[in-house]
Short mmCIF file of C-alpha atoms in Angstrom, two decimals:
data_model
loop_
_atom_site.label_atom_id
_atom_site.label_comp_id
_atom_site.label_asym_id
_atom_site.label_seq_id
_atom_site.Cartn_x
_atom_site.Cartn_y
_atom_site.Cartn_z
CA UNK A 1 -33.87 194.06 26.05
CA UNK A 2 -37.29 194.98 26.59
CA UNK A 3 -40.54 193.71 25.54
CA UNK A 4 -43.76 195.16 23.77
CA UNK A 5 -47.14 193.90 24.87
CA UNK A 6 -47.31 192.18 21.59
CA UNK A 7 -43.78 190.40 21.59
CA UNK A 8 -41.90 192.26 19.36
CA UNK A 9 -38.36 193.11 20.67
CA UNK A 10 -37.18 195.98 21.35
CA UNK A 11 -32.98 196.19 21.96
CA UNK A 12 -32.30 199.24 23.57
CA UNK A 13 -28.95 201.27 22.22
CA UNK A 14 -25.97 201.21 23.99
CA UNK A 15 -22.61 200.21 24.38
CA UNK A 16 -22.19 196.74 23.97
CA UNK A 17 -20.92 194.49 27.35
CA UNK A 18 -17.45 192.95 26.75
CA UNK A 19 -19.06 189.31 25.10
CA UNK A 20 -19.46 186.51 27.81
CA UNK A 21 -19.98 188.80 30.77
CA UNK A 22 -23.55 188.79 30.80
CA UNK A 23 -25.87 185.66 30.98
CA UNK A 24 -23.90 184.06 33.20
CA UNK A 25 -26.87 183.66 36.03
CA UNK A 26 -28.53 180.25 35.86
CA UNK A 27 -30.29 179.50 32.29
CA UNK A 28 -32.64 176.66 31.61
CA UNK A 29 -31.82 176.45 28.34
CA UNK A 30 -34.65 173.45 27.69
CA UNK A 31 -36.88 175.91 29.19
CA UNK A 32 -35.89 178.77 27.04
CA UNK A 33 -35.80 176.82 23.39
CA UNK A 34 -39.73 175.11 24.47
CA UNK A 35 -40.73 178.92 25.30
CA UNK A 36 -39.12 179.87 21.81
CA UNK A 37 -40.67 177.04 19.90
CA UNK A 38 -44.23 178.38 21.75
CA UNK A 39 -43.42 181.78 20.30
CA UNK A 40 -42.56 183.51 23.60
CA UNK A 41 -40.87 186.78 22.32
CA UNK A 42 -39.36 187.09 25.73
CA UNK A 43 -38.08 183.41 25.29
CA UNK A 44 -36.19 184.32 22.02
CA UNK A 45 -34.55 187.53 22.94
CA UNK A 46 -33.33 186.22 25.64
CA UNK A 47 -31.76 182.99 23.60
CA UNK A 48 -30.36 185.77 21.18
CA UNK A 49 -28.56 188.02 23.81
CA UNK A 50 -27.13 184.70 24.93
CA UNK A 51 -25.81 183.85 21.52
CA UNK A 52 -24.66 187.27 20.80
CA UNK A 53 -22.35 187.65 24.47
CA UNK A 54 -21.03 184.72 23.65
CA UNK A 55 -22.52 183.56 27.20
CA UNK A 56 -21.10 180.06 28.25
CA UNK A 57 -24.48 178.08 27.99
CA UNK A 58 -24.47 178.86 23.80
CA UNK A 59 -22.93 175.78 23.00
CA UNK A 60 -25.85 174.16 24.82
CA UNK A 61 -28.12 176.46 23.21
CA UNK A 62 -26.83 175.62 19.90
CA UNK A 63 -27.13 172.14 20.75
CA UNK A 64 -31.08 172.63 22.07
CA UNK A 65 -31.84 174.36 18.57
CA UNK A 66 -30.19 171.84 16.44
CA UNK A 67 -33.31 169.76 15.82
CA UNK A 68 -35.53 172.32 15.16
CA UNK A 69 -33.91 174.46 12.24
CA UNK A 70 -33.49 174.39 8.54
CA UNK A 71 -36.65 174.99 7.42
CA UNK A 72 -37.15 178.82 7.73
CA UNK A 73 -36.34 180.44 4.23
CA UNK A 74 -33.22 183.33 4.57
CA UNK A 75 -33.66 186.21 2.25
CA UNK A 76 -30.63 188.71 2.55
CA UNK A 77 -30.87 192.45 1.73
CA UNK A 78 -27.34 194.62 0.79
CA UNK A 79 -26.90 197.71 -1.04
CA UNK A 80 -25.50 201.01 -0.65
CA UNK A 81 -26.69 203.29 2.18
CA UNK A 82 -29.42 205.29 1.07
CA UNK A 83 -30.79 202.68 -1.34
CA UNK A 84 -34.35 201.96 1.15
CA UNK A 85 -32.93 198.33 2.46
CA UNK A 86 -35.08 199.18 6.17
CA UNK A 87 -38.28 200.55 3.60
CA UNK A 88 -38.08 197.01 1.08
CA UNK A 89 -37.53 195.33 4.59
CA UNK A 90 -40.46 196.80 6.48
CA UNK A 91 -42.94 196.56 3.06
CA UNK A 92 -41.32 192.68 2.34
CA UNK A 93 -42.63 192.06 5.81
CA UNK A 94 -46.06 193.40 5.05
CA UNK A 95 -46.76 191.19 1.97
CA UNK A 96 -45.58 188.20 3.48
CA UNK A 97 -47.82 188.45 6.54
CA UNK A 98 -50.27 188.96 4.37
CA UNK A 99 -49.86 185.24 2.68
CA UNK A 100 -49.76 184.30 6.07
CA UNK A 101 -46.49 183.77 7.19
CA UNK A 102 -44.60 184.21 10.29
CA UNK A 103 -41.61 186.67 9.98
CA UNK A 104 -38.29 187.35 11.59
CA UNK A 105 -35.70 190.10 10.97
CA UNK A 106 -32.19 190.76 11.54
CA UNK A 107 -31.22 194.44 11.41
CA UNK A 108 -27.69 194.61 11.71
CA UNK A 109 -26.42 198.69 12.52
CA UNK A 110 -22.98 200.06 12.45
CA UNK A 111 -20.84 200.27 16.06
CA UNK A 112 -19.26 203.14 17.32
CA UNK A 113 -15.84 202.51 17.12
CA UNK A 114 -15.90 204.29 20.27
CA UNK A 115 -18.64 203.25 22.67
CA UNK A 116 -19.51 199.88 20.95
CA UNK A 117 -22.99 201.12 20.98
CA UNK A 118 -25.13 201.33 18.34
CA UNK A 119 -28.01 203.26 17.04
CA UNK A 120 -30.10 200.98 16.27
CA UNK A 121 -32.26 202.84 13.47
CA UNK A 122 -33.11 199.78 11.71
CA UNK A 123 -35.72 199.01 14.69
CA UNK A 124 -37.17 202.19 14.70
CA UNK A 125 -37.60 202.97 11.24
CA UNK A 126 -39.62 199.48 11.48
CA UNK A 127 -42.49 200.26 13.92
CA UNK A 128 -45.62 199.39 11.53
CA UNK A 129 -45.07 195.96 13.20
CA UNK A 130 -44.52 196.34 16.71
CA UNK A 131 -48.14 195.32 17.43
CA UNK A 132 -47.90 192.54 15.15
CA UNK A 133 -47.18 188.61 16.97
CA UNK A 134 -46.29 187.05 13.96
CA UNK A 135 -43.08 190.00 13.61
CA UNK A 136 -39.87 189.01 15.48
CA UNK A 137 -37.70 192.10 14.70
CA UNK A 138 -34.25 192.31 16.51
CA UNK A 139 -31.00 195.17 15.95
CA UNK A 140 -27.95 193.56 15.71
CA UNK A 141 -25.23 195.89 16.55
CA UNK A 142 -22.03 194.82 14.01
CA UNK A 143 -19.26 195.34 16.80
CA UNK A 144 -17.02 196.04 14.33
CA UNK A 145 -17.03 192.77 12.67
CA UNK A 146 -16.71 193.07 8.58
CA UNK A 147 -18.75 192.22 5.77
CA UNK A 148 -22.08 193.95 6.93
CA UNK A 149 -22.81 191.64 9.52
CA UNK A 150 -22.55 191.02 13.25
CA UNK A 151 -20.62 188.13 14.55
CA UNK A 152 -23.55 186.35 16.08
CA UNK A 153 -25.82 186.66 13.05
CA UNK A 154 -25.49 182.94 11.82
CA UNK A 155 -26.69 181.54 15.37
CA UNK A 156 -29.42 184.62 15.81
CA UNK A 157 -30.73 182.76 12.60
CA UNK A 158 -31.02 179.44 14.21
CA UNK A 159 -32.86 180.83 17.45
CA UNK A 160 -35.78 182.34 14.69
CA UNK A 161 -35.66 179.50 12.23
CA UNK A 162 -36.48 177.27 15.48
CA UNK A 163 -38.92 180.23 16.93
CA UNK A 164 -40.77 178.67 13.95
CA UNK A 165 -40.59 181.34 11.33
CA UNK A 166 -41.27 181.04 8.02
CA UNK A 167 -38.77 183.34 6.68
CA UNK A 168 -36.01 185.51 8.13
CA UNK A 169 -34.91 189.11 7.00
CA UNK A 170 -31.32 190.13 7.58
CA UNK A 171 -30.86 193.52 6.17
CA UNK A 172 -26.71 194.07 6.41
CA UNK A 173 -25.22 197.24 6.89
CA UNK A 174 -24.79 199.19 4.13
CA UNK A 175 -21.24 199.28 3.64
CA UNK A 176 -21.01 199.31 0.07
CA UNK A 177 -18.69 196.62 -1.96
CA UNK A 178 -17.18 194.69 1.06
CA UNK A 179 -20.58 193.74 2.20
CA UNK A 180 -20.66 190.71 0.38
CA UNK A 181 -21.09 187.72 3.56
CA UNK A 182 -24.07 187.78 3.11
CA UNK A 183 -24.36 185.91 0.25
CA UNK A 184 -22.69 183.13 2.21
CA UNK A 185 -25.44 183.28 4.75
CA UNK A 186 -28.63 184.17 3.10
CA UNK A 187 -30.36 181.24 0.70
CA UNK A 188 -31.75 184.49 -1.45
CA UNK A 189 -29.85 187.57 -1.46
CA UNK A 190 -31.03 190.48 -3.02
CA UNK A 191 -28.95 193.39 -4.11
CA UNK A 192 -30.62 196.73 -3.76
CA UNK A 193 -29.67 199.63 -6.04
CA UNK A 194 -31.54 203.26 -6.89
CA UNK A 195 -31.28 205.80 -10.01
CA UNK A 196 -29.26 208.54 -9.37
CA UNK A 197 -26.35 207.14 -7.04
CA UNK A 198 -24.53 205.78 -9.48
CA UNK A 199 -25.14 202.86 -8.35
CA UNK A 200 -25.68 201.02 -12.79
CA UNK A 201 -21.70 202.02 -12.14
CA UNK A 202 -20.83 200.40 -8.90
CA UNK A 203 -22.34 196.94 -9.74
CA UNK A 204 -20.28 196.55 -12.64
CA UNK A 205 -17.26 195.94 -10.56
CA UNK A 206 -16.40 193.18 -8.81
CA UNK A 207 -18.20 191.61 -5.79
CA UNK A 208 -21.89 193.00 -6.68
CA UNK A 209 -23.23 191.44 -9.18
CA UNK A 210 -21.83 187.87 -8.26
CA UNK A 211 -23.55 187.96 -4.95
CA UNK A 212 -26.85 188.83 -6.24
CA UNK A 213 -29.92 186.59 -6.37
CA UNK A 214 -31.94 189.18 -7.55
CA UNK A 215 -31.52 192.94 -8.65
CA UNK A 216 -33.60 195.37 -7.12
CA UNK A 217 -34.02 199.02 -8.95
CA UNK A 218 -35.68 200.67 -5.90
CA UNK A 219 -37.71 203.99 -5.83
CA UNK A 220 -38.39 203.68 -9.38
CA UNK A 221 -40.06 206.32 -9.72
CA UNK A 222 -37.44 208.31 -10.02
CA UNK A 223 -35.78 209.82 -12.77
CA UNK A 224 -32.66 207.67 -14.41
CA UNK A 225 -34.04 204.25 -12.99
CA UNK A 226 -34.83 203.27 -16.84
CA UNK A 227 -30.81 203.85 -17.54
CA UNK A 228 -30.17 202.04 -14.56
CA UNK A 229 -32.08 198.71 -15.49
CA UNK A 230 -30.17 198.87 -18.91
CA UNK A 231 -26.79 199.65 -16.84
CA UNK A 232 -27.56 196.25 -15.06
CA UNK A 233 -28.68 194.34 -18.24
CA UNK A 234 -25.44 195.27 -20.11
CA UNK A 235 -23.36 194.44 -16.85
CA UNK A 236 -24.98 191.17 -16.80
CA UNK A 237 -24.57 190.54 -20.51
CA UNK A 238 -20.72 190.59 -19.97
CA UNK A 239 -20.62 187.63 -18.24
CA UNK A 240 -20.44 185.59 -14.78
CA UNK A 241 -21.04 182.76 -12.29
CA UNK A 242 -24.66 183.09 -14.14
CA UNK A 243 -23.80 181.66 -17.58
CA UNK A 244 -23.24 178.45 -16.13
CA UNK A 245 -25.10 175.63 -17.77
CA UNK A 246 -28.10 175.35 -15.88
CA UNK A 247 -27.61 178.19 -13.73
CA UNK A 248 -30.08 181.12 -12.27
CA UNK A 249 -29.76 184.51 -13.81
CA UNK A 250 -30.61 187.00 -11.57
CA UNK A 251 -33.56 188.54 -12.50
CA UNK A 252 -34.40 192.79 -12.47
CA UNK A 253 -37.20 193.57 -10.60
CA UNK A 254 -38.43 197.46 -10.02
CA UNK A 255 -39.89 199.04 -7.04
CA UNK A 256 -40.89 201.52 -4.74
CA UNK A 257 -40.73 200.47 -1.45
CA UNK A 258 -42.53 203.69 0.23
CA UNK A 259 -45.67 202.76 -1.90
CA UNK A 260 -45.02 199.29 -1.48
CA UNK A 261 -45.15 199.36 -5.46
CA UNK A 262 -43.90 196.02 -7.24
CA UNK A 263 -43.30 194.36 -3.37
CA UNK A 264 -45.64 191.44 -4.43
CA UNK A 265 -44.08 191.35 -7.45
CA UNK A 266 -40.34 190.78 -5.47
CA UNK A 267 -41.96 188.08 -3.45
CA UNK A 268 -42.96 186.09 -6.12
CA UNK A 269 -39.40 186.04 -7.47
CA UNK A 270 -37.83 185.17 -4.35
CA UNK A 271 -39.99 182.22 -4.12
CA UNK A 272 -38.82 180.99 -7.78
CA UNK A 273 -35.73 181.54 -6.58
CA UNK A 274 -36.55 179.19 -4.10
CA UNK A 275 -38.63 176.70 -6.16
CA UNK A 276 -35.05 176.73 -8.23
CA UNK A 277 -32.75 176.02 -5.36
CA UNK A 278 -34.43 173.31 -4.24
CA UNK A 279 -35.41 171.44 -7.84
CA UNK A 280 -31.43 172.06 -8.90
CA UNK A 281 -30.15 171.01 -5.59
CA UNK A 282 -27.96 174.50 -5.07
CA UNK A 283 -30.10 175.04 -1.98
CA UNK A 284 -28.49 172.07 -0.28
CA UNK A 285 -24.84 173.00 -1.11
CA UNK A 286 -25.63 176.22 -0.51
CA UNK A 287 -26.77 175.30 3.47
CA UNK A 288 -23.70 172.94 3.35
CA UNK A 289 -20.94 175.68 2.76
CA UNK A 290 -22.82 177.71 5.23
CA UNK A 291 -22.29 174.84 8.36
CA UNK A 292 -18.61 174.20 7.44
CA UNK A 293 -18.11 178.56 7.20
CA UNK A 294 -19.84 178.05 10.83
CA UNK A 295 -17.71 175.44 11.83
CA UNK A 296 -14.55 176.92 10.79
CA UNK A 297 -15.42 179.80 12.23
CA UNK A 298 -16.11 178.94 15.39
CA UNK A 299 -12.93 176.66 15.30
CA UNK A 300 -10.92 179.65 14.89
CA UNK A 301 -12.42 181.74 17.42
CA UNK A 302 -11.34 178.84 19.67
CA UNK A 303 -8.29 178.49 18.42
CA UNK A 304 -7.62 182.91 19.25
CA UNK A 305 -9.23 182.64 22.85
CA UNK A 306 -6.28 180.24 23.07
CA UNK A 307 -3.48 182.19 21.64
CA UNK A 308 -4.80 185.03 23.92
CA UNK A 309 -3.76 182.85 27.15
CA UNK A 310 0.04 182.96 25.59
CA UNK A 311 0.39 186.96 25.51
CA UNK A 312 2.81 187.86 26.98
CA UNK A 313 3.54 184.94 28.37
CA UNK A 314 7.17 183.18 29.10
CA UNK A 315 6.96 180.69 26.13
CA UNK A 316 5.83 183.95 23.77
CA UNK A 317 8.72 185.98 25.17
CA UNK A 318 11.57 183.40 24.25
CA UNK A 319 10.64 182.67 21.33
CA UNK A 320 10.43 186.27 20.36
CA UNK A 321 13.65 186.92 21.49
CA UNK A 322 15.14 183.91 19.61
CA UNK A 323 13.75 185.49 16.47
CA UNK A 324 15.13 189.12 17.19
CA UNK A 325 18.23 187.04 17.78
CA UNK A 326 18.40 185.15 14.94
CA UNK A 327 18.55 182.20 16.14
CA UNK A 328 15.43 180.89 14.69
CA UNK A 329 12.44 182.71 12.20
CA UNK A 330 9.10 183.65 12.88
CA UNK A 331 7.34 180.56 11.00
CA UNK A 332 9.33 178.35 13.16
CA UNK A 333 8.34 179.92 16.29
CA UNK A 334 4.50 180.24 15.15
CA UNK A 335 4.84 176.20 14.53
CA UNK A 336 6.25 175.79 18.49
CA UNK A 337 3.95 177.97 20.16
CA UNK A 338 0.92 176.20 18.16
CA UNK A 339 1.95 172.94 19.34
CA UNK A 340 2.27 173.93 23.02
CA UNK A 341 -1.61 174.96 23.03
#
């Protein structure tokens, strides 16, 4: 991890270190949090690294951040590879900065299944903002985590929130229809599509429209943009959660992110959705659901760690032999194993 002179974080590509191995030197968490809240990019980078590496200090970090979170608007961007997520993210950063807002970006890149490292290309593509102290950009490797996000993304969001970011943009890996985890993490989810890629038909499949708060037809200057919009309107007319009384109906916005066309209108639409979240109570409900899922994920991670301690143990071996011999069944054996944790 290095920092540019202006304060934008740059993560150096390379193999991912085993979780928990880095960050074991003495860490002054209160000092790091104080410096991060003052806008020091190096402190923000250090806090995110502690979270990403599952440092022993991560619990202290979470406790120190808690009183300072809950203000930032989290906007997720998802869609198939090639629709222009990075270009749109860059354009949104430009638009928000023009409005005087501090912006954080978490760009998640897929990890190599062999080395565990990532190219972190999003960080390379967002060099336009490298000299802006009001922008913090962090690329994160997914490290095999499914759903389009890195496993540490929720806590990294907390760091950027506490560091004073008004808006945090989360750009997902771009893996298609399985990339739906962002909907449980973002306040507003943008689903990007592009003409000529069959995205109008893809959007009709289960899951894609269900997670969208705003549908964005990017590269709208290309042939086929009108047809993509028509396909989306037709699919929305078939019903879904947006048809419930008082529900938000996802608007369709056209953009050409490469030239900033339609980006200001998209920012206005995101603001309208935030107002609706506040007035309808849906915003609080989403954040409560998000917190519940985060608690559950942490609890399950702790349980998996404890389960790892029994692998190869005498108790597990004895239970396995009993199952093979027909003396018990796997469910009772699992209950017995859990009782020993």
